[in-house]
Tab-separated table of C-alpha atoms (C1' of nucleotides) in Angstrom:
chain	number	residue	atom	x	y	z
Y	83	UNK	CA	23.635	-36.080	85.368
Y	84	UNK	CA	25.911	-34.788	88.056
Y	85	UNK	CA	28.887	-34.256	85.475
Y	86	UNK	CA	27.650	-34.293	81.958
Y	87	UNK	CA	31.348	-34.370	79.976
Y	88	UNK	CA	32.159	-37.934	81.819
Y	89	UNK	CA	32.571	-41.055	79.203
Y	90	UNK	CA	31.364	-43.162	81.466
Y	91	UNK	CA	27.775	-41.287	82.008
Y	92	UNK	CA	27.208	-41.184	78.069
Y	93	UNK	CA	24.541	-43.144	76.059
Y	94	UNK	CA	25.893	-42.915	73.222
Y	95	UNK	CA	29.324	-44.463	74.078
Y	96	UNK	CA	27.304	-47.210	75.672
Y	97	UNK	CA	26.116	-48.087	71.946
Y	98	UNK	CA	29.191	-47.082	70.301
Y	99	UNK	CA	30.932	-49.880	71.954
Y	100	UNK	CA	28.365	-52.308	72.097
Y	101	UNK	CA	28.113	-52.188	68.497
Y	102	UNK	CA	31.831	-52.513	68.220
Y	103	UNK	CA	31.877	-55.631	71.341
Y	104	UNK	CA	28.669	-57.187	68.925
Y	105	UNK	CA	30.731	-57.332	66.129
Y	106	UNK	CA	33.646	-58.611	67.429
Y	107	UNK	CA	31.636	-61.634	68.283
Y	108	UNK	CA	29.852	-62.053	64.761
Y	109	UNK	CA	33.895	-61.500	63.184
Y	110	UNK	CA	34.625	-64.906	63.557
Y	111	UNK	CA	30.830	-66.576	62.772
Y	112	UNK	CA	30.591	-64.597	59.820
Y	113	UNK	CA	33.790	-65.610	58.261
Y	114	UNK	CA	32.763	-69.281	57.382
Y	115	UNK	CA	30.133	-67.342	55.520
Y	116	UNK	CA	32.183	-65.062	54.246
Y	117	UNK	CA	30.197	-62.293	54.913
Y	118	UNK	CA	31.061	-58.589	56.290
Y	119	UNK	CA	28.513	-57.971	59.677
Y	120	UNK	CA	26.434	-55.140	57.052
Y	121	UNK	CA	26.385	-57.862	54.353
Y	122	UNK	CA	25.069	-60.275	56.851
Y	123	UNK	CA	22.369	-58.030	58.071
Y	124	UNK	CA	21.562	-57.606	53.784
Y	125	UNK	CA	21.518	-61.131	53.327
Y	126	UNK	CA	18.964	-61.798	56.455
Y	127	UNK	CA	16.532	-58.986	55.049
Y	128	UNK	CA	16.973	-61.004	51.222
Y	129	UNK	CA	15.912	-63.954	53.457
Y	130	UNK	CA	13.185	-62.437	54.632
Y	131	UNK	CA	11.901	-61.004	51.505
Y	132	UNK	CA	13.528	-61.924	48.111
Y	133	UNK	CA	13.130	-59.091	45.316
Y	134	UNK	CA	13.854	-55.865	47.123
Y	135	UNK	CA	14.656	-53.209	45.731
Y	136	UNK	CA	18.070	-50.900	46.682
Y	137	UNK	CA	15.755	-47.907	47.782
Y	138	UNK	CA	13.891	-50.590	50.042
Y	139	UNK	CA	16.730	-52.662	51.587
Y	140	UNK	CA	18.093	-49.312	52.535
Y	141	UNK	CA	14.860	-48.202	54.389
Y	142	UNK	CA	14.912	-51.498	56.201
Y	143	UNK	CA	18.724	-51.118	57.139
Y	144	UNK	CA	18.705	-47.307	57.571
Y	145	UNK	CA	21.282	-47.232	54.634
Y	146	UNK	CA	21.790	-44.700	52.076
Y	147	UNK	CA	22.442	-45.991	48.299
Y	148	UNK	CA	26.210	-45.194	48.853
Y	149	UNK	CA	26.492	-47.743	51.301
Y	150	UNK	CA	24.532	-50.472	49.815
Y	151	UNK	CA	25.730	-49.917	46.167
Y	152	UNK	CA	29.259	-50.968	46.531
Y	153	UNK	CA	28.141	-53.507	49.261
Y	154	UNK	CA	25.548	-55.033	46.893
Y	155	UNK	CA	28.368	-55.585	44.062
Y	156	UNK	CA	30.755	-57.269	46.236
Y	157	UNK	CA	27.251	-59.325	47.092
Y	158	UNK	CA	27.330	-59.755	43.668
Y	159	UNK	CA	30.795	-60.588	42.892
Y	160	UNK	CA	30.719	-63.500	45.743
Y	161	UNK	CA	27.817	-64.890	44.055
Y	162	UNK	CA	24.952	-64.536	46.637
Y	163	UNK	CA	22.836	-61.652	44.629
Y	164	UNK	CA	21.619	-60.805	41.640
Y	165	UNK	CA	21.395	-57.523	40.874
Y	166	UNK	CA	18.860	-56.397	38.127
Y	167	UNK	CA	17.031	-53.161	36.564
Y	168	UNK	CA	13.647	-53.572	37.184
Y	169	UNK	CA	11.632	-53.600	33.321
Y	170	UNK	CA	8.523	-51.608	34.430
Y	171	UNK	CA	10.897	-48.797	35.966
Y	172	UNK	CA	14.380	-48.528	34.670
Y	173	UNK	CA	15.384	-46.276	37.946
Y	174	UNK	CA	15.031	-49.065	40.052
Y	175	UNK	CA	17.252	-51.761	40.638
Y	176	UNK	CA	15.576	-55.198	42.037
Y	177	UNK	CA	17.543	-57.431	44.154
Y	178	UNK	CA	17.416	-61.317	44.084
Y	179	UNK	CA	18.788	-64.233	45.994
Y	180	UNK	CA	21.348	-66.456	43.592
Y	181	UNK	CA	20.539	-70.507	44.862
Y	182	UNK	CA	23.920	-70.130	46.396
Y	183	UNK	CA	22.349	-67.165	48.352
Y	184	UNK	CA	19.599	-68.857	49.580
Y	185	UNK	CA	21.721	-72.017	50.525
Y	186	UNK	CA	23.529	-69.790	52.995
Y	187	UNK	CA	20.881	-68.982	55.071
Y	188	UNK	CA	21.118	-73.032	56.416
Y	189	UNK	CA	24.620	-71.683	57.679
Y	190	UNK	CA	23.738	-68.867	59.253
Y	191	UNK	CA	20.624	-70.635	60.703
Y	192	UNK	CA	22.819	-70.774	64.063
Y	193	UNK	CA	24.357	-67.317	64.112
Y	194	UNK	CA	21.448	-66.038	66.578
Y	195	UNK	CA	21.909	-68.718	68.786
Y	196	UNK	CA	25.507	-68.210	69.432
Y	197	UNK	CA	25.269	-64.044	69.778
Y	198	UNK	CA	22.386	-64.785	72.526
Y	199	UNK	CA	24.983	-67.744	74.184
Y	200	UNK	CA	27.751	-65.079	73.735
Y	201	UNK	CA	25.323	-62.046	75.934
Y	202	UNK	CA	25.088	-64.612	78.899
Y	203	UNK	CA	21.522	-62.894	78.809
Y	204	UNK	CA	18.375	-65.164	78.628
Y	205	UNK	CA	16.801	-64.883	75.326
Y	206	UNK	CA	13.012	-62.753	76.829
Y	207	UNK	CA	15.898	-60.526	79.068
Y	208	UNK	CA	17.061	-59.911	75.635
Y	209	UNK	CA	13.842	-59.244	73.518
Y	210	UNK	CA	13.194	-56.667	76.634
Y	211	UNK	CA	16.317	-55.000	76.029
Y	212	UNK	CA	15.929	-54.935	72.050
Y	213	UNK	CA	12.848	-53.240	72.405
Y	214	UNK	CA	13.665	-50.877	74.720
Y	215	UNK	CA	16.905	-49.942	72.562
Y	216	UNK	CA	14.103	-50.109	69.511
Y	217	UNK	CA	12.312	-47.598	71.062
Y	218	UNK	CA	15.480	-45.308	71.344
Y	219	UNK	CA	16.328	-45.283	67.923
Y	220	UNK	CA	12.939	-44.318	66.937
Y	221	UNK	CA	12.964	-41.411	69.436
Y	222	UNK	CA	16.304	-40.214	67.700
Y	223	UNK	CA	15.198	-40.535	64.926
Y	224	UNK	CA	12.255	-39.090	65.168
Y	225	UNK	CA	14.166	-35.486	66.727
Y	226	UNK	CA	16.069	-35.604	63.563
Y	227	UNK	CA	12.816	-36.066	60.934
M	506	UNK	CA	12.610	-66.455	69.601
M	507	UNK	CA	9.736	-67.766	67.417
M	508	UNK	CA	12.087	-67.044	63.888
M	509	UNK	CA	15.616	-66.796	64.823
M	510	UNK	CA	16.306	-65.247	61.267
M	511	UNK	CA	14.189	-62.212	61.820
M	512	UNK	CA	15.840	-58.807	61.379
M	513	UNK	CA	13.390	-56.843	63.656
M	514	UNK	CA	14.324	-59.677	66.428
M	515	UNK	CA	18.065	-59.236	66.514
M	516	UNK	CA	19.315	-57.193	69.976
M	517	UNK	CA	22.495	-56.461	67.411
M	518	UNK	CA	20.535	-54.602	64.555
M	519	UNK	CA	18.986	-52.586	67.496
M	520	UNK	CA	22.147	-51.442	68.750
M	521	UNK	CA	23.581	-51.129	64.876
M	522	UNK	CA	21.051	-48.848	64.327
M	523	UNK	CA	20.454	-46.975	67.350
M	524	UNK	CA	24.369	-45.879	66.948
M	525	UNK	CA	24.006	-44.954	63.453
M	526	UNK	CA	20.798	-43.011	64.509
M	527	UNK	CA	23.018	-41.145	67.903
M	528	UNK	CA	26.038	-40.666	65.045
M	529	UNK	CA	22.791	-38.320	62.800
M	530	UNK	CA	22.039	-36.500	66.105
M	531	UNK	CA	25.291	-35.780	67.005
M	532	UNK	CA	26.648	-34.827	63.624
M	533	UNK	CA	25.406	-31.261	63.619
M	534	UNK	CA	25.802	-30.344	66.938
M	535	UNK	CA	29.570	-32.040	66.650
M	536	UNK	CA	30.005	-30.201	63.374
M	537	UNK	CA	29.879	-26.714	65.114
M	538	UNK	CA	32.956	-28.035	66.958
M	539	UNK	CA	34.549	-29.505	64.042
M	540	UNK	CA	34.822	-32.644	65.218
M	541	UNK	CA	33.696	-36.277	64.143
M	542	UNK	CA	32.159	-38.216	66.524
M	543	UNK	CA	34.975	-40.542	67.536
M	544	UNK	CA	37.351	-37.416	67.732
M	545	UNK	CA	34.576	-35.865	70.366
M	546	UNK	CA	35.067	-39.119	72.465
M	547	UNK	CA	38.500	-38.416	72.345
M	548	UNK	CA	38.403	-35.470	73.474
M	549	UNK	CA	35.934	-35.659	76.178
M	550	UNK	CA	38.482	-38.869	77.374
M	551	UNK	CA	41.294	-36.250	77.360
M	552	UNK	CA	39.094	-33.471	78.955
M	553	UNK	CA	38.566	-36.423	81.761
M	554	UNK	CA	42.655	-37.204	81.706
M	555	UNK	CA	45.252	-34.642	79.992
M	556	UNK	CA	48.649	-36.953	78.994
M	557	UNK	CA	47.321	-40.446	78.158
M	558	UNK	CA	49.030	-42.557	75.732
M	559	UNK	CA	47.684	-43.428	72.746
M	560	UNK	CA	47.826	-47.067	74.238
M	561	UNK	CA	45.599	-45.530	77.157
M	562	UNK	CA	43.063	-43.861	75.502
M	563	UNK	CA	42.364	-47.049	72.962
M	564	UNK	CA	41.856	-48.902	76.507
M	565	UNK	CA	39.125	-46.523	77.311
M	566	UNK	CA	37.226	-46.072	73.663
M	567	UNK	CA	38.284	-49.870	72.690
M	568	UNK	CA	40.151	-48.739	69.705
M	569	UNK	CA	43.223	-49.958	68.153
M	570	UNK	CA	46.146	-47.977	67.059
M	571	UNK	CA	45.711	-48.101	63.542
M	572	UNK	CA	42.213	-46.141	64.163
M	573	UNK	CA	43.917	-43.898	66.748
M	574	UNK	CA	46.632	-42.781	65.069
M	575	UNK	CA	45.509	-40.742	61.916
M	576	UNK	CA	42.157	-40.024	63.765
M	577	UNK	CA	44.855	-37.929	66.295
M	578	UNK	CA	47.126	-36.898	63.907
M	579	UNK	CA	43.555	-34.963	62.268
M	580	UNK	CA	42.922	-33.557	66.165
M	581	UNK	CA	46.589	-32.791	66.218
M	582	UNK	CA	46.468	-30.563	62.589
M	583	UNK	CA	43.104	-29.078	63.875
M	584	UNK	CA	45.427	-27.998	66.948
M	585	UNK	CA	43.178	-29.314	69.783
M	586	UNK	CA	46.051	-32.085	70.475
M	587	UNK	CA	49.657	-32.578	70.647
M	588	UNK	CA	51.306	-35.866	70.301
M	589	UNK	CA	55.017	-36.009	71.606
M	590	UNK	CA	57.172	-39.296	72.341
M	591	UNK	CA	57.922	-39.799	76.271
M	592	UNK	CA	61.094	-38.991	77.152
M	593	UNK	CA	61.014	-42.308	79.902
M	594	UNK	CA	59.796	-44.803	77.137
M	595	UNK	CA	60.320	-43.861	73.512
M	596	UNK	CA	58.237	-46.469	72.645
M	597	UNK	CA	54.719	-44.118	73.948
M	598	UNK	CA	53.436	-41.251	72.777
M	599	UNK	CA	52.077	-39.188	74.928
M	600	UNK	CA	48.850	-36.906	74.099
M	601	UNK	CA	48.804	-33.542	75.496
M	602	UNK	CA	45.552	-31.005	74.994
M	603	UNK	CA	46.187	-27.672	73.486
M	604	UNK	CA	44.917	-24.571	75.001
M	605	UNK	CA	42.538	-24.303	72.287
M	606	UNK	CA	41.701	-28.083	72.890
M	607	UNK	CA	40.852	-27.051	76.571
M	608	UNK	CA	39.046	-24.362	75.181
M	609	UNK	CA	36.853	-26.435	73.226
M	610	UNK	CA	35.266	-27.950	76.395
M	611	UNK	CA	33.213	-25.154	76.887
M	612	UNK	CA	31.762	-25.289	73.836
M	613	UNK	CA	31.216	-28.974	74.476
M	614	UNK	CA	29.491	-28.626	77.690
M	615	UNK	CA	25.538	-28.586	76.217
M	616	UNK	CA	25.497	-31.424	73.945
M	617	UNK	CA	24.846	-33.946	76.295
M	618	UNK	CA	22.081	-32.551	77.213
M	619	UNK	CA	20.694	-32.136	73.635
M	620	UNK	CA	21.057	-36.236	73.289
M	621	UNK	CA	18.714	-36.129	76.285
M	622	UNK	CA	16.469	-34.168	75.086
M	623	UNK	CA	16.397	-36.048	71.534
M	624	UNK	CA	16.114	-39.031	73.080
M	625	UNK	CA	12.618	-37.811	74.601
M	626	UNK	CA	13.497	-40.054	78.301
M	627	UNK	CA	14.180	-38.627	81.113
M	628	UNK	CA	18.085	-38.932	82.266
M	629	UNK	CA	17.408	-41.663	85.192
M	630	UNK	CA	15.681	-43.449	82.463
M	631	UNK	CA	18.592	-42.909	80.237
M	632	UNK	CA	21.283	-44.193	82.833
M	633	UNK	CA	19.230	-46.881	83.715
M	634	UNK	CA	18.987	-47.909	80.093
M	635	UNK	CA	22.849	-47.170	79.604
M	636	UNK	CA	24.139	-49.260	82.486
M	637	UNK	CA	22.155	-51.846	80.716
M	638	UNK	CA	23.798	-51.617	77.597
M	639	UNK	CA	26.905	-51.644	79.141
M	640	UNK	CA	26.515	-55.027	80.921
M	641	UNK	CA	25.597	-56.430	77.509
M	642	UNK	CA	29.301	-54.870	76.287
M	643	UNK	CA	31.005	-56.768	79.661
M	644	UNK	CA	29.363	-59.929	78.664
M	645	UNK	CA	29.942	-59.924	74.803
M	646	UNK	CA	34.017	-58.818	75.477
M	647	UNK	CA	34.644	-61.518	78.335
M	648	UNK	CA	32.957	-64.000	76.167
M	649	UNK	CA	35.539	-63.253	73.213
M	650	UNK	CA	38.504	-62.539	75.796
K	421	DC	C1'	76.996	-58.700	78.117
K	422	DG	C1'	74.454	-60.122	73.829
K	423	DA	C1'	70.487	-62.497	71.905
K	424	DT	C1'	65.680	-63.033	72.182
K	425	DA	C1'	61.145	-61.753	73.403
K	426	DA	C1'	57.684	-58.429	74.465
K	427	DA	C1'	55.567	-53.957	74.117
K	428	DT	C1'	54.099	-49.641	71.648
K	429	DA	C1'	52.858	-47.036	67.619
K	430	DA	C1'	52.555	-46.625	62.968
K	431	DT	C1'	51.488	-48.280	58.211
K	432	DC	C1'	48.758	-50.650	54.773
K	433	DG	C1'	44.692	-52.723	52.605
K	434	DT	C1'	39.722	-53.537	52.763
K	435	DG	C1'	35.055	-52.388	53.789
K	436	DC	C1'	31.753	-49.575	55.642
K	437	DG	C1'	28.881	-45.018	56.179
K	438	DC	C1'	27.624	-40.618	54.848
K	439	DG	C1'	27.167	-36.020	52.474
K	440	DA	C1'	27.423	-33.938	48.093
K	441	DT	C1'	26.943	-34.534	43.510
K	442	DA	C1'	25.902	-36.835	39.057
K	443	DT	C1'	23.082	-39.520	35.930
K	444	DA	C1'	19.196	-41.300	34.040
K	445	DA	C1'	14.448	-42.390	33.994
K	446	DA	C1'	9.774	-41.332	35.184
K	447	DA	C1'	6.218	-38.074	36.585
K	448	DA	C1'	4.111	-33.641	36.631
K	449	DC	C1'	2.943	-29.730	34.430
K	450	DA	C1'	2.110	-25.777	31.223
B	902	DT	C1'	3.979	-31.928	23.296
B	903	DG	C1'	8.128	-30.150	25.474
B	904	DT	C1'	9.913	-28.472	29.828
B	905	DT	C1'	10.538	-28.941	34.613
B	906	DT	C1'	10.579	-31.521	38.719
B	907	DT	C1'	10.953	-35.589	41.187
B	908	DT	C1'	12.713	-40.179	42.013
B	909	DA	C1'	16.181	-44.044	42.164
B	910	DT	C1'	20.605	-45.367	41.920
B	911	DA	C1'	25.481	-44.604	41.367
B	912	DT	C1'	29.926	-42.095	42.050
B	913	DC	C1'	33.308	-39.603	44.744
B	914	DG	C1'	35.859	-37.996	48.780
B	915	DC	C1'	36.663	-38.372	53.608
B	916	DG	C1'	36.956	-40.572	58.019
B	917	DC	C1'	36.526	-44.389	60.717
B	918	DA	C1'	37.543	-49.515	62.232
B	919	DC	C1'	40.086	-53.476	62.087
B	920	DG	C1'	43.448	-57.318	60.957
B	921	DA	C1'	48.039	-58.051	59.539
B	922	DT	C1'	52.419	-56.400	59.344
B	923	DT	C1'	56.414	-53.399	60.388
B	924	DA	C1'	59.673	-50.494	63.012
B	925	DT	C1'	61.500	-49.136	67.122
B	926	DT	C1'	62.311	-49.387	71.818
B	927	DT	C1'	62.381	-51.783	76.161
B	928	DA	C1'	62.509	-55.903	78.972
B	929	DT	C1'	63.993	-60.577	79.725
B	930	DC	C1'	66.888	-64.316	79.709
B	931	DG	C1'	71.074	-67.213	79.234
DNA sequence: CGATAAATAATCGTGCGCGATATAAAAACA
DNA sequence: TGTTTTTATATCGCGCACGATTATTTATCG
């Protein structure tokens, strides 16, 4: 790094508005689902495995309980979630998919599609790129552990 | 993609994570500065350029005013910044760095390396890997322009 | 010139995202 | 058993981030 205090040079601001740019183009998809991008992300991971528990959605999201427990109510409030104190340990509180939550995965069944459409990327270029973006998360997170 | 509803396969969790995960690195070296995150990228913009507008710098970090405003208005009260109205157009303000603000650079100057380091890659890798990520920021911005 | 349109910040409301703390239940321990 | 510690979630305060709106100034147009 020939100068190291130059925007342009930095990682970080590289992600920091990607991540901004990606959900600019998820805005507009996710609000005929009326879902916020985080809630989205929430809802895919209920897809993927009904029953979770707050503790374990947040692991899987990188979320701490003060993110996902005002999130999960306004789940709750639009009808999508359930959201219920487990009986064999009253600590934890066990998430499940309403029917009107699981209908909505049919209408986010395209979402992926569009984001990939939206990269101008081919869809291996951008499995490549996932991983290698995977792999720098894990390193970061890792050096804070 | 095999399952297009598959957390672990989306590029966009990737980079929502990885920036969460940079934000947790940064956050203690940036707290010695007493700075947020997005403040430092102001900064290091105005360490780049002294007097941009506030219409300027949300060019270069892809921010809108409403975030700009009270996130200067904090730099300004921490006396790093000051924000005056040209005198040519009354409409702009104009963002000028305080000594102290100046001064700050210094202290600045060895965090990017420490995001190297965390990051475990070497820094070709990381520019390589940046560009990247940058090109997938072009493509998702034109494609919502 | 005056009316209209465009540009620039600022304000407001909503939803994250996190650290610090609180609360309650379960587990561990003496 | 009763006390202490740990675990799981919730609450609170602060700072983004953005869309929608507003206020003010400048530019444009007839």
């Amino acid at each position: 790094m020939q100068d190291p205090l130059k925007l342009d040079n930095f990682i970080c601001f590289a992600v920091y508005t990607a991540s901004h740019a990606l959900n600019r183009v998820y805005k507009p998809l996710l609000d005929a689902l009326g879902l916020t991008y985080p809630q989205y992300l929430a809802m895919v991971s209920l897809w993927e495995q009904d029953g979770q528990t707050v503790g374990g959605l947040g692991e899987k999201l990188f979320l701490e309980s003060s993110t996902l427990t005002p999130l999960l109510k306004r789940l709750e409030t639009a009808g999508y979630v359930r959201r219920e104190r487990s009986k064999d340990d009253e600590r934890v509180v066990v998430l499940r998919l309403t029917e009107e939550g699981k209908h909505l995965r049919e209408k986010a069944i395209g979402i992926p599609g569009c984001i990939v459409a939206a990269s101008g990327r081919s869809a291996v270029d951008l499995t490549r790129l996932q991983s290698e973006i995977v792999a720098l998360r894990e390193a970061l997170n890792r050096s804070v552990a």
